Short mmCIF file of C-alpha atoms in Angstrom, two decimals:
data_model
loop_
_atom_site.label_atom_id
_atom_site.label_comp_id
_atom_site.label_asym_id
_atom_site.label_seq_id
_atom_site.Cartn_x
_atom_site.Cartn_y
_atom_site.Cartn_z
CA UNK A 1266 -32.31 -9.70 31.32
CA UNK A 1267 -29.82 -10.78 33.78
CA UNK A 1268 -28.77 -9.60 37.01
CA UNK A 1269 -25.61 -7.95 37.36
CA UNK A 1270 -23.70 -8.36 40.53
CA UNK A 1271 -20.35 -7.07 41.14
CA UNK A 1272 -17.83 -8.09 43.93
CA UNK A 1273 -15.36 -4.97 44.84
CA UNK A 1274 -12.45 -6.89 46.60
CA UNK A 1275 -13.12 -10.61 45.37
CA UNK A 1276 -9.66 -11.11 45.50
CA UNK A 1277 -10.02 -11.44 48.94
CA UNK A 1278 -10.74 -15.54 49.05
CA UNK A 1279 -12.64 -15.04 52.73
CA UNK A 1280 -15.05 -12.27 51.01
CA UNK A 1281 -14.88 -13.31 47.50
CA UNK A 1282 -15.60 -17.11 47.94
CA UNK A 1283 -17.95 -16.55 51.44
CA UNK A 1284 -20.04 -14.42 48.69
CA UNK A 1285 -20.07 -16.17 45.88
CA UNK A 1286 -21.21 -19.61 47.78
CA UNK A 1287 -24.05 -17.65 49.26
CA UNK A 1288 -25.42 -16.41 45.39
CA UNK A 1289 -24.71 -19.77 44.10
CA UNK A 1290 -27.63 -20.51 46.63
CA UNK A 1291 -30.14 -18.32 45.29
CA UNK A 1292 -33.10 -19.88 42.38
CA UNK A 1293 -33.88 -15.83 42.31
CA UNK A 1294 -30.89 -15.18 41.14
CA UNK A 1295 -29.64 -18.01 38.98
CA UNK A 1296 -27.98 -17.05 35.41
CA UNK A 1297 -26.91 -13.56 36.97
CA UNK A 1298 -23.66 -12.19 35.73
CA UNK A 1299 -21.57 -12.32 38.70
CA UNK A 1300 -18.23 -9.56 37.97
CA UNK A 1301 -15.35 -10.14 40.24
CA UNK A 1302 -13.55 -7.27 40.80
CA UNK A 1303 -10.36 -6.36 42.57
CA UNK A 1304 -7.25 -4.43 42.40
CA UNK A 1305 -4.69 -7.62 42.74
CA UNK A 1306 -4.82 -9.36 39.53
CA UNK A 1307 -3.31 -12.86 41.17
CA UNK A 1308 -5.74 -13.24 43.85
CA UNK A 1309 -8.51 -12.20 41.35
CA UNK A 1310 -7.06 -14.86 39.17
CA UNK A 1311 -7.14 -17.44 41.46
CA UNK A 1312 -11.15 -16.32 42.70
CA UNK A 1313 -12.16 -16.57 39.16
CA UNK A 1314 -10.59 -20.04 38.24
CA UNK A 1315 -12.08 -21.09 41.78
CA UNK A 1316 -15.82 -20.08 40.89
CA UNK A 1317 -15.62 -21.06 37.50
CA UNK A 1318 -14.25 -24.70 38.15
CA UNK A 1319 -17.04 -24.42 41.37
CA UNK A 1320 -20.37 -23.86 38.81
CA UNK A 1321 -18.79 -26.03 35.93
CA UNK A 1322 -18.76 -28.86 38.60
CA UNK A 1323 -22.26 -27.81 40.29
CA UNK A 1324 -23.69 -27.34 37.00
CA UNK A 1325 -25.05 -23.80 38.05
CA UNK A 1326 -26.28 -21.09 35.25
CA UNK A 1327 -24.47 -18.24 36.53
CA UNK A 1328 -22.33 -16.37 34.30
CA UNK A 1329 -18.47 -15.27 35.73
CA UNK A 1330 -15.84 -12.65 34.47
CA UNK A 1331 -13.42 -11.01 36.56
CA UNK A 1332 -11.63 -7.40 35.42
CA UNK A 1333 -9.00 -5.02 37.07
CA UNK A 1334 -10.89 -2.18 35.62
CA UNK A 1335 -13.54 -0.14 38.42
CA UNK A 1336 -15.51 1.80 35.62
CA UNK A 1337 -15.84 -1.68 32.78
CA UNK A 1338 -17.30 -3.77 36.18
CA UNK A 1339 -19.78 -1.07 36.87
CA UNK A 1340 -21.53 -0.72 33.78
CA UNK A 1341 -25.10 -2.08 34.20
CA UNK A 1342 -24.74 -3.04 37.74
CA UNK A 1343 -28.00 -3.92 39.68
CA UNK A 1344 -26.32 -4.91 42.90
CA UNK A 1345 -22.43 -4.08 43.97
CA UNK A 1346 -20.64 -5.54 47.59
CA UNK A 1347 -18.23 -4.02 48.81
CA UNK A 1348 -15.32 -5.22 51.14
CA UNK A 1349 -11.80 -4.14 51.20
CA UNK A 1350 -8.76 -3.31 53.08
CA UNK A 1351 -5.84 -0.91 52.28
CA UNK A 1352 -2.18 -1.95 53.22
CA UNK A 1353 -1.12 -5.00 55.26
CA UNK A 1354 -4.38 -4.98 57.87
CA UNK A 1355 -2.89 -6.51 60.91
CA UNK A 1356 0.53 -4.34 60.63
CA UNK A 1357 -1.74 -0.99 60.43
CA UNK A 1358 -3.99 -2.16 62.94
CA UNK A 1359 -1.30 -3.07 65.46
CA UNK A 1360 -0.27 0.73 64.77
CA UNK A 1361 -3.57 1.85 65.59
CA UNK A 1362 -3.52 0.40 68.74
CA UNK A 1363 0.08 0.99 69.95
CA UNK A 1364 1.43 4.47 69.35
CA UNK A 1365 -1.99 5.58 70.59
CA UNK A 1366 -1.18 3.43 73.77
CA UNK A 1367 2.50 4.98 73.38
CA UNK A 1368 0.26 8.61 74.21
CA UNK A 1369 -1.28 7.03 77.25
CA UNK A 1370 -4.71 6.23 75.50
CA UNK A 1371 -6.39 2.98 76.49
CA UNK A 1372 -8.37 1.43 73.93
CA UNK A 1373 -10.53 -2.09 74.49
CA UNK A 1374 -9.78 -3.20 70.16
CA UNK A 1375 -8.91 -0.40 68.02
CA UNK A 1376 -10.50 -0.96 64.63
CA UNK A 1377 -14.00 0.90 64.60
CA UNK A 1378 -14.11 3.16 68.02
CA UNK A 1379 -11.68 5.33 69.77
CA UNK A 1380 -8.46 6.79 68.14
CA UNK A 1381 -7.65 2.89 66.32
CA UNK A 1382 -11.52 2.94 64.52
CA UNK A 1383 -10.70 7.10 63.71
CA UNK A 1384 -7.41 6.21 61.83
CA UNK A 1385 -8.46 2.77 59.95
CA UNK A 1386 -11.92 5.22 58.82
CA UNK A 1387 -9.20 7.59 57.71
CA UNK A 1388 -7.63 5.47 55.57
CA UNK A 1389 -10.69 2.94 54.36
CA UNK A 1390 -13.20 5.40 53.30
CA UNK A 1391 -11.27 7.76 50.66
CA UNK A 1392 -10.88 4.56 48.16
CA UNK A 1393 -14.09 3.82 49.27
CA UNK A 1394 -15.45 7.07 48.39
CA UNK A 1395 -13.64 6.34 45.27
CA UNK A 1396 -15.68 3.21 43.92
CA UNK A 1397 -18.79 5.47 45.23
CA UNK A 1398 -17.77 8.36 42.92
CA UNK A 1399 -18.22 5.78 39.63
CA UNK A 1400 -21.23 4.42 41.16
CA UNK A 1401 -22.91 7.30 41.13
CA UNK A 1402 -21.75 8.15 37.47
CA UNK A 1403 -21.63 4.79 36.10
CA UNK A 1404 -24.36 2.77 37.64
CA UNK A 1405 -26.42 5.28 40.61
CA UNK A 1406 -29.52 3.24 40.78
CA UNK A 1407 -27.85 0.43 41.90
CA UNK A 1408 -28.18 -1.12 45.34
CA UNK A 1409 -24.32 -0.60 47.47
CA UNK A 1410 -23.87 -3.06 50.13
CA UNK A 1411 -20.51 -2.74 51.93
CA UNK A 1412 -19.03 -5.03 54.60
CA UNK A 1413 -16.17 -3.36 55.40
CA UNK A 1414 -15.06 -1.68 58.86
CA UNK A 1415 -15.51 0.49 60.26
CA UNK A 1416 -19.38 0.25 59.20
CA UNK A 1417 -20.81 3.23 61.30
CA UNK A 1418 -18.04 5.70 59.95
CA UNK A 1419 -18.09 4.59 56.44
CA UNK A 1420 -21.60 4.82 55.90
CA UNK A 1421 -22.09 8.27 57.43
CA UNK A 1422 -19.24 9.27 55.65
CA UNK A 1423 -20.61 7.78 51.86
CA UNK A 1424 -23.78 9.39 52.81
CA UNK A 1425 -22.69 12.61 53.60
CA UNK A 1426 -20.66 13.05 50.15
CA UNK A 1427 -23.27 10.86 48.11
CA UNK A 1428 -26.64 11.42 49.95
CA UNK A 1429 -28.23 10.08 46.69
CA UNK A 1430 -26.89 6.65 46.96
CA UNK A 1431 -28.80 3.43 47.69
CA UNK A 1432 -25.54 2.82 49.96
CA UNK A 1433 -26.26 0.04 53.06
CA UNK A 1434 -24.08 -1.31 55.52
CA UNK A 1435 -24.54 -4.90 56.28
CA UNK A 1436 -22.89 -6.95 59.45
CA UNK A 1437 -23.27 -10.34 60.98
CA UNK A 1438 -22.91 -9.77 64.78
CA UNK A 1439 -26.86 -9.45 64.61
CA UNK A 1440 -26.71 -13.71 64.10
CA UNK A 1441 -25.45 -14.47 67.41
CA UNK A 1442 -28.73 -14.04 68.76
CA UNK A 1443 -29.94 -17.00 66.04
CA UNK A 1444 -27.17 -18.99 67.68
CA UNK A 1445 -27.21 -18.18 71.59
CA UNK A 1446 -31.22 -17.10 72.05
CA UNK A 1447 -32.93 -20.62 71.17
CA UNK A 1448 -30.71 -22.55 73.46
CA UNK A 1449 -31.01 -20.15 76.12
CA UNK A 1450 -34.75 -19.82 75.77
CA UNK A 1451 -35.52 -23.78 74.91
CA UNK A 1452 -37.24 -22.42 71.81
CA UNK A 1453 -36.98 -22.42 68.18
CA UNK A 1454 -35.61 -19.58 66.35
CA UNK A 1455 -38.74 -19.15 64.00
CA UNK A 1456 -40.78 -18.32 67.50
CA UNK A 1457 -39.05 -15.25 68.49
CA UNK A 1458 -40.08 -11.79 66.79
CA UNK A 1459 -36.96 -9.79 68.02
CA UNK A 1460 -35.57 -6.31 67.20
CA UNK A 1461 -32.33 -4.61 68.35
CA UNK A 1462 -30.79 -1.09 67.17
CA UNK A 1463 -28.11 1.07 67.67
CA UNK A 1464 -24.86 1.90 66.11
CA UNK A 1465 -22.91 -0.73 64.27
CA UNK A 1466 -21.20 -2.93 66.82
CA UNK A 1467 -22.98 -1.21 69.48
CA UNK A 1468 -26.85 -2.36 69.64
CA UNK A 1469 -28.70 -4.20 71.84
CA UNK A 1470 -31.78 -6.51 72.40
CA UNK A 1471 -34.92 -3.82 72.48
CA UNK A 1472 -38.08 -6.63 71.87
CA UNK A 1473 -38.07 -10.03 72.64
CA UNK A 1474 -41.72 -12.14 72.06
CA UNK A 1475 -42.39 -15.59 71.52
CA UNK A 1476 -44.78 -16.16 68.62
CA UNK A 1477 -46.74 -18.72 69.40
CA UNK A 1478 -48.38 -17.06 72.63
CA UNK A 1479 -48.05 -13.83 72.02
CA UNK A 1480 -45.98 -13.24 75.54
CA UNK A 1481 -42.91 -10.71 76.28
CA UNK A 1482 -39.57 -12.63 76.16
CA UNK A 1483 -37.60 -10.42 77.80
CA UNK A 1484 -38.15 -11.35 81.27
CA UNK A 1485 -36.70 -14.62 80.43
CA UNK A 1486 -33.60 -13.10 78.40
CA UNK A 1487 -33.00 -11.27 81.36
CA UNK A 1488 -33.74 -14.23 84.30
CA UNK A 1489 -31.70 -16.58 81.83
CA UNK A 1490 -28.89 -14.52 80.58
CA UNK A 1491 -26.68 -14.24 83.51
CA UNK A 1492 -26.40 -18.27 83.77
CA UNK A 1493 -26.13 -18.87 80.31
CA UNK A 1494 -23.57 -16.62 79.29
CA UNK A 1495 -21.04 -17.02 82.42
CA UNK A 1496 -20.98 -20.06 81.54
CA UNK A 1497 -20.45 -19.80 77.54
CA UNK A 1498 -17.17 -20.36 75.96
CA UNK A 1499 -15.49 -17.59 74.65
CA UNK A 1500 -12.10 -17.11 72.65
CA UNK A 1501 -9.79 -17.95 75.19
CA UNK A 1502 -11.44 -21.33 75.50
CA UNK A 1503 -11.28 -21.57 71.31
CA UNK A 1504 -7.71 -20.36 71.45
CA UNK A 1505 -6.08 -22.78 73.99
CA UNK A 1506 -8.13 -25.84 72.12
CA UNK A 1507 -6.67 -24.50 68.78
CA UNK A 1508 -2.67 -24.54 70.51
CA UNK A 1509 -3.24 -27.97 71.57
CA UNK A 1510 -5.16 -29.89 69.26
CA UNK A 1511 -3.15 -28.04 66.23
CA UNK A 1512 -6.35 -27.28 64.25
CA UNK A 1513 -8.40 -24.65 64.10
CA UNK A 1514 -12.22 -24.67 64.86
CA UNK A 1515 -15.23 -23.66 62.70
CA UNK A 1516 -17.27 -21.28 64.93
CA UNK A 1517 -19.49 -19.81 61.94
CA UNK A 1518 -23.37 -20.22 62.50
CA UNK A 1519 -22.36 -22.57 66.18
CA UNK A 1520 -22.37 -21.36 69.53
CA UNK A 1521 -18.47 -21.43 71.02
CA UNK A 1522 -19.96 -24.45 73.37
CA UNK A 1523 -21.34 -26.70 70.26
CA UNK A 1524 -17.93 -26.19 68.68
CA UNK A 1525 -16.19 -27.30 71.69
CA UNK A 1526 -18.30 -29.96 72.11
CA UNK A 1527 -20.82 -28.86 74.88
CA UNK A 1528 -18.18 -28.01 77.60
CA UNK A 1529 -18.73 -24.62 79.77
CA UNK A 1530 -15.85 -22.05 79.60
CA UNK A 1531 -12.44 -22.21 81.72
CA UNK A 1532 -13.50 -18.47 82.51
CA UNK A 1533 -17.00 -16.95 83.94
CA UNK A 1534 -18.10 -14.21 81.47
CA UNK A 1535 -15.85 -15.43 78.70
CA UNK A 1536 -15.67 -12.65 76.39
CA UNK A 1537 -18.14 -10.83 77.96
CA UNK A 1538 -17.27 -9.37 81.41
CA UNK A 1539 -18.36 -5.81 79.99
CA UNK A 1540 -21.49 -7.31 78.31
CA UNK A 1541 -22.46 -8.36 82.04
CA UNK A 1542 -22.08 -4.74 83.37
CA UNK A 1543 -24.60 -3.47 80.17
CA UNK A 1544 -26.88 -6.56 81.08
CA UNK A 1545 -26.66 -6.01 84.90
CA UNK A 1546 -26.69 -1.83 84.52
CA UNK A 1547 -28.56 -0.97 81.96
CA UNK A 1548 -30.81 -4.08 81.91
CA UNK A 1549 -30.68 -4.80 77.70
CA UNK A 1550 -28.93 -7.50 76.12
CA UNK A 1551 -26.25 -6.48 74.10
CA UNK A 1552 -25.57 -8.04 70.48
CA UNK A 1553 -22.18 -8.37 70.29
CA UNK A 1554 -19.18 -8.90 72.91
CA UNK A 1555 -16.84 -6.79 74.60
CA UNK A 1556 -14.59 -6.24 71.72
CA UNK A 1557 -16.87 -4.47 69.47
CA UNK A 1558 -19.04 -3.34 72.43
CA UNK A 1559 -16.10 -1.67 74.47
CA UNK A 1560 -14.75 0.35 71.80
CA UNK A 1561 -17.33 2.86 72.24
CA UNK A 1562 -17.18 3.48 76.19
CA UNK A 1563 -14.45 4.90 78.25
CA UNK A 1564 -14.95 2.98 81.02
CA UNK A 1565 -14.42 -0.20 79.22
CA UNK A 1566 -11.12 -0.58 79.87
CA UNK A 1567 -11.68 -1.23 83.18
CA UNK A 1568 -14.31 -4.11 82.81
CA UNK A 1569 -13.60 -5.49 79.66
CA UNK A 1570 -12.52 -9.14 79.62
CA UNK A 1571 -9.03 -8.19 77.90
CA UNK A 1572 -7.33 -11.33 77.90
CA UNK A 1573 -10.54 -12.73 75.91
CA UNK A 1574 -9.95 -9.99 73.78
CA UNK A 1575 -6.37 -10.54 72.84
CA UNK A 1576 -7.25 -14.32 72.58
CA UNK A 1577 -9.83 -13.37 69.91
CA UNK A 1578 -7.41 -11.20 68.00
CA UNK A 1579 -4.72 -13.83 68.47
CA UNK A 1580 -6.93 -16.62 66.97
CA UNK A 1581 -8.89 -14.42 63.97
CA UNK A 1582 -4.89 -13.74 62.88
CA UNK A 1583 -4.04 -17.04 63.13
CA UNK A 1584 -7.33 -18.15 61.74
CA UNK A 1585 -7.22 -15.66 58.37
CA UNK A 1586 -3.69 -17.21 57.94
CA UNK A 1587 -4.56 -20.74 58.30
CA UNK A 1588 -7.72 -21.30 56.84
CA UNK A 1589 -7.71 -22.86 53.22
CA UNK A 1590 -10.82 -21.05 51.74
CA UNK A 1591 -13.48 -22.65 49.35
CA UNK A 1592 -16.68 -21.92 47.72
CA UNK A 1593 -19.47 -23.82 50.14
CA UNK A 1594 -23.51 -23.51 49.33
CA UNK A 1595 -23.89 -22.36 52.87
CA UNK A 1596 -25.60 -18.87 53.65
CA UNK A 1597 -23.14 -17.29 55.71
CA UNK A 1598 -24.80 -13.31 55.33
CA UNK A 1599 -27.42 -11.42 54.45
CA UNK A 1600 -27.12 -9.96 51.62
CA UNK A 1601 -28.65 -12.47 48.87
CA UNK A 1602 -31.96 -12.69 50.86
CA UNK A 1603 -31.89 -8.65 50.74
CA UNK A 1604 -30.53 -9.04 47.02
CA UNK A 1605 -34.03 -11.56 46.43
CA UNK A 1606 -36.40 -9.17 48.68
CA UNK A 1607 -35.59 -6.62 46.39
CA UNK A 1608 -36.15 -8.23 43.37
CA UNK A 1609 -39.27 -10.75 43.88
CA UNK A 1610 -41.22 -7.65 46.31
CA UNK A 1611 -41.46 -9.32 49.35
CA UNK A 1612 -41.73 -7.60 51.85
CA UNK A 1613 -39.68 -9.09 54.40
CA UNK A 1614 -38.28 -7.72 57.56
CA UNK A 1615 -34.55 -8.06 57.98
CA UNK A 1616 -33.29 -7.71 61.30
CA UNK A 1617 -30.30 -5.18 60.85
CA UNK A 1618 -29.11 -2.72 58.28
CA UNK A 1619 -26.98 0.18 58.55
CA UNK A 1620 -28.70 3.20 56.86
CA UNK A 1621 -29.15 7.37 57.55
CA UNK A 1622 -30.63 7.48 60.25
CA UNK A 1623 -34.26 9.32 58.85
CA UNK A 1624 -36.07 9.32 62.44
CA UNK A 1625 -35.29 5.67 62.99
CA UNK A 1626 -33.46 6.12 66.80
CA UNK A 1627 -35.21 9.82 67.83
CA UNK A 1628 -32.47 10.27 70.04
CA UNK A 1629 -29.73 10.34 67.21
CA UNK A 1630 -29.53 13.29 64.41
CA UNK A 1631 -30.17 12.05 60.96
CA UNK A 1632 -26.68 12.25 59.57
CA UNK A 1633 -25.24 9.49 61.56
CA UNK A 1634 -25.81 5.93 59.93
CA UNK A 1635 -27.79 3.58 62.81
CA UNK A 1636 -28.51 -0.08 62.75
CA UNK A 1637 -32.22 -0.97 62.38
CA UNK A 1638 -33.84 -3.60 61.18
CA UNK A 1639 -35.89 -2.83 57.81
CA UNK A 1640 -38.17 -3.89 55.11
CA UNK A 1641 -37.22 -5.03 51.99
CA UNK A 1642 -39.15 -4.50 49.20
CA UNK A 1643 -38.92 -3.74 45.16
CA UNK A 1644 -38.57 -0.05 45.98
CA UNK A 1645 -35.48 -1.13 48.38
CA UNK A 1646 -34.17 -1.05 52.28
CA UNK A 1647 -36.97 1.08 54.40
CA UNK A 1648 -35.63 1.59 58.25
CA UNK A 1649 -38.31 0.65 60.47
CA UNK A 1650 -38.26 3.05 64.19
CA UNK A 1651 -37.27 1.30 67.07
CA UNK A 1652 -37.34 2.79 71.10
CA UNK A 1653 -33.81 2.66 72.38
CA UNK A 1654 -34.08 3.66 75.95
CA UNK A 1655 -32.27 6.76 77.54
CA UNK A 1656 -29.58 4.98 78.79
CA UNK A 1657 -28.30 3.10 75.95
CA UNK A 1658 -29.08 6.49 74.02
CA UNK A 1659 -26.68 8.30 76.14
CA UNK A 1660 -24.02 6.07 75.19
CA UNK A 1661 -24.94 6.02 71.81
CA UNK A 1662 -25.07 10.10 71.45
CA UNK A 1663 -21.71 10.21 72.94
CA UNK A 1664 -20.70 8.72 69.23
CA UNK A 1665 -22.17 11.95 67.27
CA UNK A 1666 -19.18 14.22 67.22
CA UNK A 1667 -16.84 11.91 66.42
CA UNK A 1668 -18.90 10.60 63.26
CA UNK A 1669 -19.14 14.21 62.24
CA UNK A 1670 -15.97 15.20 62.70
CA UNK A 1671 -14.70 11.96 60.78
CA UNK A 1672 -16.47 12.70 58.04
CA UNK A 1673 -15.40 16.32 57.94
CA UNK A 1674 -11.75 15.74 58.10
CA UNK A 1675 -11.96 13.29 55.22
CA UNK A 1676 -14.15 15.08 53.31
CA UNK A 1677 -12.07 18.19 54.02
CA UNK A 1678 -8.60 16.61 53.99
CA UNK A 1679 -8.14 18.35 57.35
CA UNK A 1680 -5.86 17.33 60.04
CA UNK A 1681 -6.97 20.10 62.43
CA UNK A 1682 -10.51 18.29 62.07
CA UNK A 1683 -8.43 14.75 63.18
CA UNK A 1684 -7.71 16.61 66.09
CA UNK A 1685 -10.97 17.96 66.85
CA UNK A 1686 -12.41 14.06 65.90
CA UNK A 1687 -9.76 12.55 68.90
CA UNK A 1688 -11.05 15.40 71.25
CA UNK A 1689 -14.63 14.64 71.34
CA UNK A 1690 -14.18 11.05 71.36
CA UNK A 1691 -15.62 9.95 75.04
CA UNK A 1692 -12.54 7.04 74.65
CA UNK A 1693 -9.99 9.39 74.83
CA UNK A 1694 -8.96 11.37 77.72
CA UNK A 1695 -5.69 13.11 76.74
CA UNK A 1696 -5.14 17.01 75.11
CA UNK A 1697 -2.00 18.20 74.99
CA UNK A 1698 -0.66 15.12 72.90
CA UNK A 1699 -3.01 14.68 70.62
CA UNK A 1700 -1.56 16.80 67.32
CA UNK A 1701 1.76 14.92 67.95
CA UNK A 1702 -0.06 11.60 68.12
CA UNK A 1703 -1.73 12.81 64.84
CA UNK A 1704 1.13 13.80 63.22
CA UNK A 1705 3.24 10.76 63.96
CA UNK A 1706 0.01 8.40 62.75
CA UNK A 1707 0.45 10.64 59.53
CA UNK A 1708 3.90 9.65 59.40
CA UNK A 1709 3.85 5.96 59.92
CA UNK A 1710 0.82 5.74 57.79
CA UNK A 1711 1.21 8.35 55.16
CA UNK A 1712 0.58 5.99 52.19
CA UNK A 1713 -3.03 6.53 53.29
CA UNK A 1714 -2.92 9.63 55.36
CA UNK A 1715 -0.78 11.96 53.70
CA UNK A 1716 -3.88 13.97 52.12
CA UNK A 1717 -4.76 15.25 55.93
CA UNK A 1718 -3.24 18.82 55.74
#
């Protein structure tokens, strides 16, 4: 019988094609019924014509339909992926950063930590919790992968309202070490065994060893880093290319120095001036850069690299508007190989999926959703336990009562539980003005915050 795979938010060309050129891929899963699903009926138009001219011309045995309807796409679903927005994203986000800046808050990013990642989880996981609700009355034994922000949140969230559901959060900052960790070690790849954990956007390097002699790695991510990555272009570099060469560059699955044709950034720590203090202080290599890194840590603000920061939101606007999307057969995520683990038994370790946390990071209760790396298998996605030391555990705990609280206020409808979220988050340091901020947030939002009572 064939596999049925639905796509929540196909409409969405970046998601819908991204996905459907990485199962067009897959020999496991050739002549699966692939249902696109999304709430716009042109864009979903327009992402079924695309992949049904795309296997017509490939000659591929997959099967294609697209609907409107949640419940009719769910019916018999083995596998569902999940990734959608609410509202015009970059006009919401730029409110999540500025009238909390209006309040005196400094954030590093705003869309997964501090008050910006509390109000886009406020508004993102209800509809989510929606499509989760037929799930688990339509289809429960299927196999929920969602990629959309902000991962930590929704997932502890889902879990806390479905705790039955085989619900994962998946994310590709865990493939920059593919890209940066061979050239910086003058190995391949396939020689490292590596793990990393944390929180979504917020884990680091924990084992480094090369394969073929057995030997620690480490030392030499930490004796090599600091050259390598001062060095390393970042978005600012990408930007200013972009402005004067008119054309914008393909970083996906290159370091930023291959794509700018081997030159060393304009800037020393380029994108990464905070990653250096977590490298230098701490002594672990994080995963991702300051953007995603900082939103976590109140101190961030003051070592961040911000104007590599505003250069990378500059260019992924400017890059989501520019970019004319198509279906390519190149693996861009995770999710098919997980999809194919599942079905054929293998085995396999994958390096980082965002799960309850069932004793995985000791440090962490088991409500809150971690990222581990796991073992896929028939039976599913098994967290394997990692060691996170107490230093990058102390950051990480300082993210517990705001995941709670998030998920309480949602789950409640509660804006006095908003209030107690912004209070415990370490990113904020402001009292008094907090249920105004709230209330005005409310107000500009209420589309998709008018349940908080």
């Amino acid at each position: 019988m064939a596999t049925k795979i639905v796509l929540v938010g196909a409409g969405s060309a970046q998601f819908g094609y991204g996905t459907l050129g990485d199962i067009f891929q897959s020999t496991t899963l050739y002549g699966s019924e692939i249902v696109l699903l999304d709430i716009n009926p042109v864009a979903l138009a327009v992402t079924e014509k695309t992949a049904r001219d795309f296997i017509a011309h490939q000659d591929l045995p997959f099967i294609i339909s697209a609907t409107t309807d949640r419940r009719e796409a769910l019916r018999g679903a083995e596998f569902v992926i999940i990734s959608i927005e609410v509202g015009d994203r970059f006009a919401l986000w730029d409110l999540d950063w500025q009238i909390p800046q209006q309040y005196g808050i400094q954030q590093v990013y705003g869309e997964n930590g501090g008050p910006g990642g509390l109000f886009h989880s406020l508004r993102i996981i209800p509809p989510i919790l929606d499509i989760c609700a037929d799930i688990a009355d339509i289809c429960p034994q299927a196999w929920v992968f969602n990629y959309s922000n902000p991962m930590s949140r929704i997932c502890t969230t889902v879990h806390r309202r479905f705790p039955e559901l085989n619900f994962v959060g998946m994310c590709h900052e865990i493939a920059s070490l593919e890209r940066y960790l061979p050239e910086m070690l003058g190995t391949s790849f396939d020689n490292l065994n590596l793990r990393a954990g944390g929180l979504n956007h917020f884990s680091v390097l924990l084992e480094a060893r090369y394969k073929d002699s057995g030997e620690d790695a480490y030392a030499d991510v930490r004796a090599k880093a600091p050259d390598y990555f001062s060095r390393l272009p970042g978005y600012s570099d990408i930007l200013a290319y972009t402005r004067i060469h008119g054309k914008v560059l393909e970083t996906e699955g290159a370091t930023e120095r291959a794509a700018l044709g081997g030159r060393d950034s304009a800037w020393e720590w380029s994108d990464r001036t905070l990653f250096k203090e977590i490298l230098q202080k701490f002594n672990y290599l994080p995963i991702t850069s300051d953007s995603h890194f900082g939103e976590y840590i109140r101190w961030a603000s003051e070592v961040s690299d911000h104007r590599g920061i505003l250069d990378f939101y500059t260019f992924y606007r400017n890059y989501l508007g520019q970019v004319q999307p198509s279906i390519e057969l190149k693996m861009k995520e995770r999710v098919v190989a997980i999809m194919e683990g599942i079905i054929n038994d293998s085995g396999y370790e994958e390096a980082a999926v965002n799960i309850p946390n069932k004793g995985f990071i000791k440090q962490l209760p088991e409500f809150i959703a971690v990222e581990v790396p796991a073992i896929i298998d028939r039976k599913g996605v098994h967290g394997i336990p990692v060691e996170v030391p107490s230093g990058i555990a102390g950051l990480l705990c300082n993210q517990i009562g705001v995941h709670d609280l998030t998920a309480e206020a949602i789950l409640n409808g509660s804006r006095d539980l908003v209030i107690q979220a912004l209070l415990v988050d370490s990113v904020n340091d402001k009292c008094r003005a907090i249920p105004e901020l709230v209330d005005v947030m409310i107000s500009r939002q209420s589309p998709w915050l008018n349940y908080l009572k």
